[in-house]
CSV table of N, CA and C in Angstrom, one decimal:
chain,number,residue,atom,x,y,z
X,25,MET,N,-75.2,53.7,37.1
X,25,MET,CA,-74.1,52.8,36.8
X,25,MET,C,-74.5,51.9,35.6
X,26,LYS,N,-73.6,51.7,34.7
X,26,LYS,CA,-73.9,50.8,33.6
X,26,LYS,C,-74.2,49.4,34.0
X,27,LYS,N,-75.0,48.7,33.1
X,27,LYS,CA,-75.4,47.4,33.4
X,27,LYS,C,-74.3,46.4,33.4
X,28,ASP,N,-73.2,46.7,32.7
X,28,ASP,CA,-72.1,45.7,32.6
X,28,ASP,C,-71.1,45.8,33.8
X,29,ILE,N,-71.4,46.7,34.8
X,29,ILE,CA,-70.6,46.8,36.0
X,29,ILE,C,-71.4,46.2,37.1
X,30,VAL,N,-70.8,45.3,37.9
X,30,VAL,CA,-71.5,44.6,39.0
X,30,VAL,C,-70.8,44.8,40.3
X,31,LYS,N,-71.6,45.1,41.3
X,31,LYS,CA,-71.0,45.4,42.7
X,31,LYS,C,-71.0,44.0,43.5
X,32,PHE,N,-69.8,43.8,44.1
X,32,PHE,CA,-69.6,42.7,45.0
X,32,PHE,C,-69.0,43.2,46.3
X,33,VAL,N,-69.0,42.3,47.3
X,33,VAL,CA,-68.3,42.6,48.5
X,33,VAL,C,-67.0,41.7,48.5
X,34,GLU,N,-65.9,42.4,48.5
X,34,GLU,CA,-64.6,41.7,48.4
X,34,GLU,C,-64.1,41.4,49.8
X,35,VAL,N,-63.4,40.3,50.0
X,35,VAL,CA,-62.7,40.0,51.2
X,35,VAL,C,-61.2,40.2,50.8
X,36,HIS,N,-60.6,41.1,51.6
X,36,HIS,CA,-59.2,41.4,51.2
X,36,HIS,C,-58.3,41.4,52.4
X,37,GLU,N,-57.0,41.2,52.2
X,37,GLU,CA,-56.0,41.2,53.3
X,37,GLU,C,-55.7,42.7,53.6
X,38,THR,N,-55.6,43.0,54.9
X,38,THR,CA,-55.2,44.3,55.3
X,38,THR,C,-53.7,44.3,55.5
X,39,ILE,N,-53.1,45.4,55.5
X,39,ILE,CA,-51.6,45.6,55.7
X,39,ILE,C,-51.4,45.8,57.2
X,40,SER,N,-50.8,44.8,57.8
X,40,SER,CA,-50.5,44.9,59.3
X,40,SER,C,-49.4,43.9,59.6
X,41,PHE,N,-49.1,43.8,60.9
X,41,PHE,CA,-48.1,42.9,61.3
X,41,PHE,C,-48.6,41.5,61.3
X,42,LYS,N,-49.9,41.3,61.3
X,42,LYS,CA,-50.4,39.9,61.1
X,42,LYS,C,-51.4,39.9,60.0
X,43,THR,N,-51.8,38.7,59.5
X,43,THR,CA,-52.7,38.7,58.4
X,43,THR,C,-54.1,38.9,59.0
X,44,ASP,N,-54.7,40.0,58.6
X,44,ASP,CA,-56.1,40.3,58.9
X,44,ASP,C,-56.8,40.5,57.6
X,45,PHE,N,-58.1,40.3,57.7
X,45,PHE,CA,-59.0,40.5,56.5
X,45,PHE,C,-60.1,41.5,56.8
X,46,ALA,N,-60.5,42.2,55.8
X,46,ALA,CA,-61.6,43.2,55.9
X,46,ALA,C,-62.5,43.0,54.7
X,47,LEU,N,-63.6,43.7,54.7
X,47,LEU,CA,-64.6,43.7,53.6
X,47,LEU,C,-64.6,45.1,53.0
X,48,ARG,N,-64.8,45.1,51.7
X,48,ARG,CA,-65.0,46.4,51.0
X,48,ARG,C,-65.8,46.1,49.7
X,49,ALA,N,-66.5,47.2,49.3
X,49,ALA,CA,-67.2,47.1,48.0
X,49,ALA,C,-66.2,47.1,46.8
X,50,ILE,N,-66.5,46.3,45.8
X,50,ILE,CA,-65.7,46.3,44.6
X,50,ILE,C,-66.7,46.3,43.4
X,51,TYR,N,-66.4,47.1,42.4
X,51,TYR,CA,-67.2,47.1,41.2
X,51,TYR,C,-66.4,46.5,40.0
X,52,ILE,N,-66.9,45.5,39.4
X,52,ILE,CA,-66.2,44.8,38.4
X,52,ILE,C,-67.0,44.7,37.1
X,53,SER,N,-66.3,44.9,36.0
X,53,SER,CA,-67.0,44.8,34.7
X,53,SER,C,-67.2,43.3,34.4
X,54,ARG,N,-68.4,43.0,33.9
X,54,ARG,CA,-68.7,41.6,33.6
X,54,ARG,C,-67.7,41.1,32.5
X,55,ASP,N,-67.3,41.9,31.6
X,55,ASP,CA,-66.4,41.5,30.5
X,55,ASP,C,-65.0,41.1,31.0
X,56,HIS,N,-64.7,41.5,32.2
X,56,HIS,CA,-63.3,41.2,32.7
X,56,HIS,C,-63.3,39.9,33.6
X,57,ILE,N,-64.4,39.3,33.9
X,57,ILE,CA,-64.5,38.1,34.7
X,57,ILE,C,-64.2,36.9,33.8
X,58,VAL,N,-63.1,36.2,34.0
X,58,VAL,CA,-62.7,35.1,33.1
X,58,VAL,C,-63.3,33.8,33.6
X,59,SER,N,-63.3,33.6,34.9
X,59,SER,CA,-63.8,32.4,35.5
X,59,SER,C,-64.1,32.7,37.0
X,60,PHE,N,-64.9,31.8,37.6
X,60,PHE,CA,-65.1,31.9,39.1
X,60,PHE,C,-65.4,30.5,39.6
X,61,ARG,N,-65.0,30.3,40.9
X,61,ARG,CA,-65.2,29.0,41.6
X,61,ARG,C,-65.3,29.3,43.1
X,62,GLU,N,-65.8,28.3,43.8
X,62,GLU,CA,-65.9,28.4,45.2
X,62,GLU,C,-64.5,28.5,45.8
X,63,ASP,N,-64.3,29.3,46.9
X,63,ASP,CA,-63.0,29.4,47.5
X,63,ASP,C,-63.0,28.7,48.9
X,64,ALA,N,-62.6,27.5,48.9
X,64,ALA,CA,-62.7,26.7,50.1
X,64,ALA,C,-61.6,27.2,51.1
X,65,VAL,N,-60.5,27.8,50.7
X,65,VAL,CA,-59.5,28.3,51.6
X,65,VAL,C,-60.1,29.4,52.5
X,66,MET,N,-60.8,30.3,51.8
X,66,MET,CA,-61.4,31.4,52.6
X,66,MET,C,-62.5,30.9,53.5
X,67,LYS,N,-63.2,29.9,53.1
X,67,LYS,CA,-64.3,29.3,54.0
X,67,LYS,C,-63.6,28.7,55.2
X,68,GLU,N,-62.4,28.1,55.0
X,68,GLU,CA,-61.7,27.6,56.1
X,68,GLU,C,-61.2,28.7,57.1
X,69,ARG,N,-60.7,29.7,56.5
X,69,ARG,CA,-60.3,30.9,57.3
X,69,ARG,C,-61.4,31.5,58.1
X,70,HIS,N,-62.6,31.5,57.5
X,70,HIS,CA,-63.8,32.0,58.2
X,70,HIS,C,-64.1,31.0,59.4
X,71,ALA,N,-64.0,29.7,59.2
X,71,ALA,CA,-64.3,28.8,60.2
X,71,ALA,C,-63.3,28.9,61.4
X,72,GLU,N,-62.1,29.4,61.1
X,72,GLU,CA,-61.0,29.6,62.1
X,72,GLU,C,-61.2,30.9,62.8
X,73,GLY,N,-62.1,31.7,62.4
X,73,GLY,CA,-62.4,33.0,63.0
X,73,GLY,C,-61.5,34.1,62.5
X,74,LYS,N,-60.9,34.0,61.4
X,74,LYS,CA,-59.9,35.0,60.9
X,74,LYS,C,-60.5,36.1,60.0
X,75,LEU,N,-61.8,36.0,59.7
X,75,LEU,CA,-62.5,37.0,59.0
X,75,LEU,C,-63.3,37.9,59.9
X,76,PRO,N,-63.7,39.1,59.4
X,76,PRO,CA,-64.4,40.1,60.2
X,76,PRO,C,-65.7,39.5,60.8
X,77,GLU,N,-66.0,39.9,62.0
X,77,GLU,CA,-67.3,39.5,62.7
X,77,GLU,C,-68.5,39.9,61.9
X,78,GLY,N,-69.6,39.1,62.1
X,78,GLY,CA,-70.8,39.5,61.4
X,78,GLY,C,-71.1,38.7,60.2
X,79,ILE,N,-70.1,37.9,59.7
X,79,ILE,CA,-70.4,37.1,58.5
X,79,ILE,C,-71.0,35.8,59.0
X,80,LEU,N,-72.1,35.4,58.4
X,80,LEU,CA,-72.8,34.2,58.8
X,80,LEU,C,-71.9,32.9,58.7
X,81,ALA,N,-72.0,32.0,59.7
X,81,ALA,CA,-71.2,30.8,59.7
X,81,ALA,C,-71.3,30.0,58.4
X,82,GLU,N,-72.4,30.0,57.8
X,82,GLU,CA,-72.6,29.1,56.6
X,82,GLU,C,-72.3,29.9,55.3
X,83,GLN,N,-71.7,31.1,55.4
X,83,GLN,CA,-71.4,31.9,54.2
X,83,GLN,C,-70.4,31.2,53.3
X,84,GLN,N,-70.6,31.3,52.0
X,84,GLN,CA,-69.7,30.8,51.0
X,84,GLN,C,-68.9,32.0,50.4
X,85,PHE,N,-67.8,31.7,49.8
X,85,PHE,CA,-67.0,32.7,49.2
X,85,PHE,C,-66.6,32.2,47.8
X,86,THR,N,-66.4,33.1,46.9
X,86,THR,CA,-66.1,32.8,45.5
X,86,THR,C,-64.9,33.5,45.0
X,87,LYS,N,-64.0,32.8,44.4
X,87,LYS,CA,-62.8,33.4,43.8
X,87,LYS,C,-63.0,33.8,42.4
X,88,LEU,N,-62.9,35.0,42.0
X,88,LEU,CA,-63.1,35.5,40.6
X,88,LEU,C,-61.7,35.7,40.0
X,89,GLU,N,-61.6,35.2,38.8
X,89,GLU,CA,-60.4,35.4,38.0
X,89,GLU,C,-60.7,36.6,37.0
X,90,LEU,N,-59.9,37.6,37.1
X,90,LEU,CA,-60.1,38.8,36.2
X,90,LEU,C,-59.1,38.9,35.2
X,91,SER,N,-59.5,39.3,34.0
X,91,SER,CA,-58.4,39.5,32.9
X,91,SER,C,-57.7,40.8,33.2
X,92,SER,N,-56.4,40.8,33.0
X,92,SER,CA,-55.6,42.0,33.4
X,92,SER,C,-54.8,42.5,32.2
X,93,GLY,N,-55.0,41.9,31.1
X,93,GLY,CA,-54.2,42.3,29.9
X,93,GLY,C,-52.8,41.7,29.8
X,94,SER,N,-52.5,40.8,30.8
X,94,SER,CA,-51.2,40.1,30.8
X,94,SER,C,-51.5,38.6,30.8
X,95,SER,N,-50.5,37.8,30.8
X,95,SER,CA,-50.7,36.4,30.9
X,95,SER,C,-51.1,35.9,32.3
X,96,HIS,N,-50.9,36.7,33.3
X,96,HIS,CA,-51.2,36.4,34.6
X,96,HIS,C,-52.5,37.1,35.0
X,97,GLY,N,-53.5,36.4,35.4
X,97,GLY,CA,-54.8,37.0,35.8
X,97,GLY,C,-54.7,37.5,37.2
X,98,ARG,N,-55.6,38.3,37.6
X,98,ARG,CA,-55.7,38.8,38.9
X,98,ARG,C,-56.9,38.1,39.6
X,99,TYR,N,-56.8,37.8,40.8
X,99,TYR,CA,-57.9,37.1,41.5
X,99,TYR,C,-58.4,38.0,42.7
X,100,VAL,N,-59.7,38.0,42.9
X,100,VAL,CA,-60.3,38.6,44.0
X,100,VAL,C,-61.3,37.6,44.6
X,101,VAL,N,-61.5,37.7,45.9
X,101,VAL,CA,-62.4,36.8,46.6
X,101,VAL,C,-63.6,37.7,47.0
X,102,VAL,N,-64.8,37.2,46.7
X,102,VAL,CA,-66.0,37.9,47.1
X,102,VAL,C,-66.9,37.1,48.0
X,103,VAL,N,-67.8,37.7,48.7
X,103,VAL,CA,-68.7,37.1,49.6
X,103,VAL,C,-69.9,36.6,48.8
X,104,GLY,N,-70.2,35.3,48.9
X,104,GLY,CA,-71.3,34.7,48.2
X,104,GLY,C,-70.9,33.4,47.4
X,105,SER,N,-71.8,32.6,47.1
X,105,SER,CA,-71.6,31.4,46.4
X,105,SER,C,-71.4,31.6,44.9
X,106,PRO,N,-70.8,30.6,44.2
X,106,PRO,CA,-70.7,30.8,42.8
X,106,PRO,C,-72.0,30.9,42.1
X,107,GLU,N,-73.1,30.3,42.7
X,107,GLU,CA,-74.4,30.5,42.1
X,107,GLU,C,-74.9,31.9,42.2
X,108,MET,N,-74.6,32.6,43.4
X,108,MET,CA,-75.0,33.9,43.6
X,108,MET,C,-74.2,34.8,42.6
X,109,VAL,N,-73.0,34.5,42.3
X,109,VAL,CA,-72.2,35.3,41.3
X,109,VAL,C,-72.8,35.1,40.0
X,110,ALA,N,-73.2,33.9,39.6
X,110,ALA,CA,-73.8,33.7,38.3
X,110,ALA,C,-75.1,34.5,38.2
X,111,GLN,N,-75.9,34.6,39.2
X,111,GLN,CA,-77.1,35.3,39.2
X,111,GLN,C,-76.8,36.8,39.0
X,112,LYS,N,-75.8,37.3,39.7
X,112,LYS,CA,-75.5,38.8,39.6
X,112,LYS,C,-75.0,39.1,38.1
X,113,LEU,N,-74.4,38.1,37.5
X,113,LEU,CA,-73.9,38.3,36.1
X,113,LEU,C,-75.0,37.9,35.1
X,114,ASN,N,-76.2,37.6,35.6
X,114,ASN,CA,-77.3,37.3,34.7
X,114,ASN,C,-77.0,36.1,33.8
X,115,LEU,N,-76.3,35.1,34.4
X,115,LEU,CA,-76.0,33.9,33.7
X,115,LEU,C,-77.1,32.9,34.0
X,116,GLY,N,-77.9,32.6,33.0
X,116,GLY,CA,-78.9,31.6,33.1
X,116,GLY,C,-78.4,30.2,32.8
X,117,GLU,N,-79.2,29.2,33.0
X,117,GLU,CA,-78.7,27.8,32.8
X,117,GLU,C,-78.3,27.6,31.3
X,118,ARG,N,-78.9,28.3,30.4
X,118,ARG,CA,-78.6,28.2,29.0
X,118,ARG,C,-77.2,28.8,28.7
X,119,ASN,N,-76.8,29.8,29.5
X,119,ASN,CA,-75.5,30.5,29.2
X,119,ASN,C,-74.3,29.7,29.8
X,120,VAL,N,-74.5,28.8,30.7
X,120,VAL,CA,-73.5,28.0,31.3
X,120,VAL,C,-73.3,26.7,30.7
X,121,ILE,N,-72.2,26.3,30.2
X,121,ILE,CA,-72.0,25.0,29.5
X,121,ILE,C,-71.4,24.1,30.6
C-alpha cells in the first residue's frame, strides 16, 4: 500500500430501526484530510454505552474532515486521539502550526 494512504478504524452508524454504531477499517489518503479535532459527542455516546463493546472506557475519538471536491466536506469519526492521528499522518511538531 502506498505511503500516502493511512488505515484508521472508523465509527459509523448502522442502518437499523434505532441508532447503532459499528467499527470498520477505512483507508484515507493523507492529501484528502483537511482538518481533524477531538469528537466529544462520540466520547459522550461511548460513555452512554451506545458504541460497540470492547472499546476502552478512556478511549478518545477524532473527527476527520475530508475534501470531497465540493464546498461541503465529508466527515468521518475514527478511534483514537487527535495526537494519534497526527502520528499516523507523520505530522511532527514542526509541521503543525
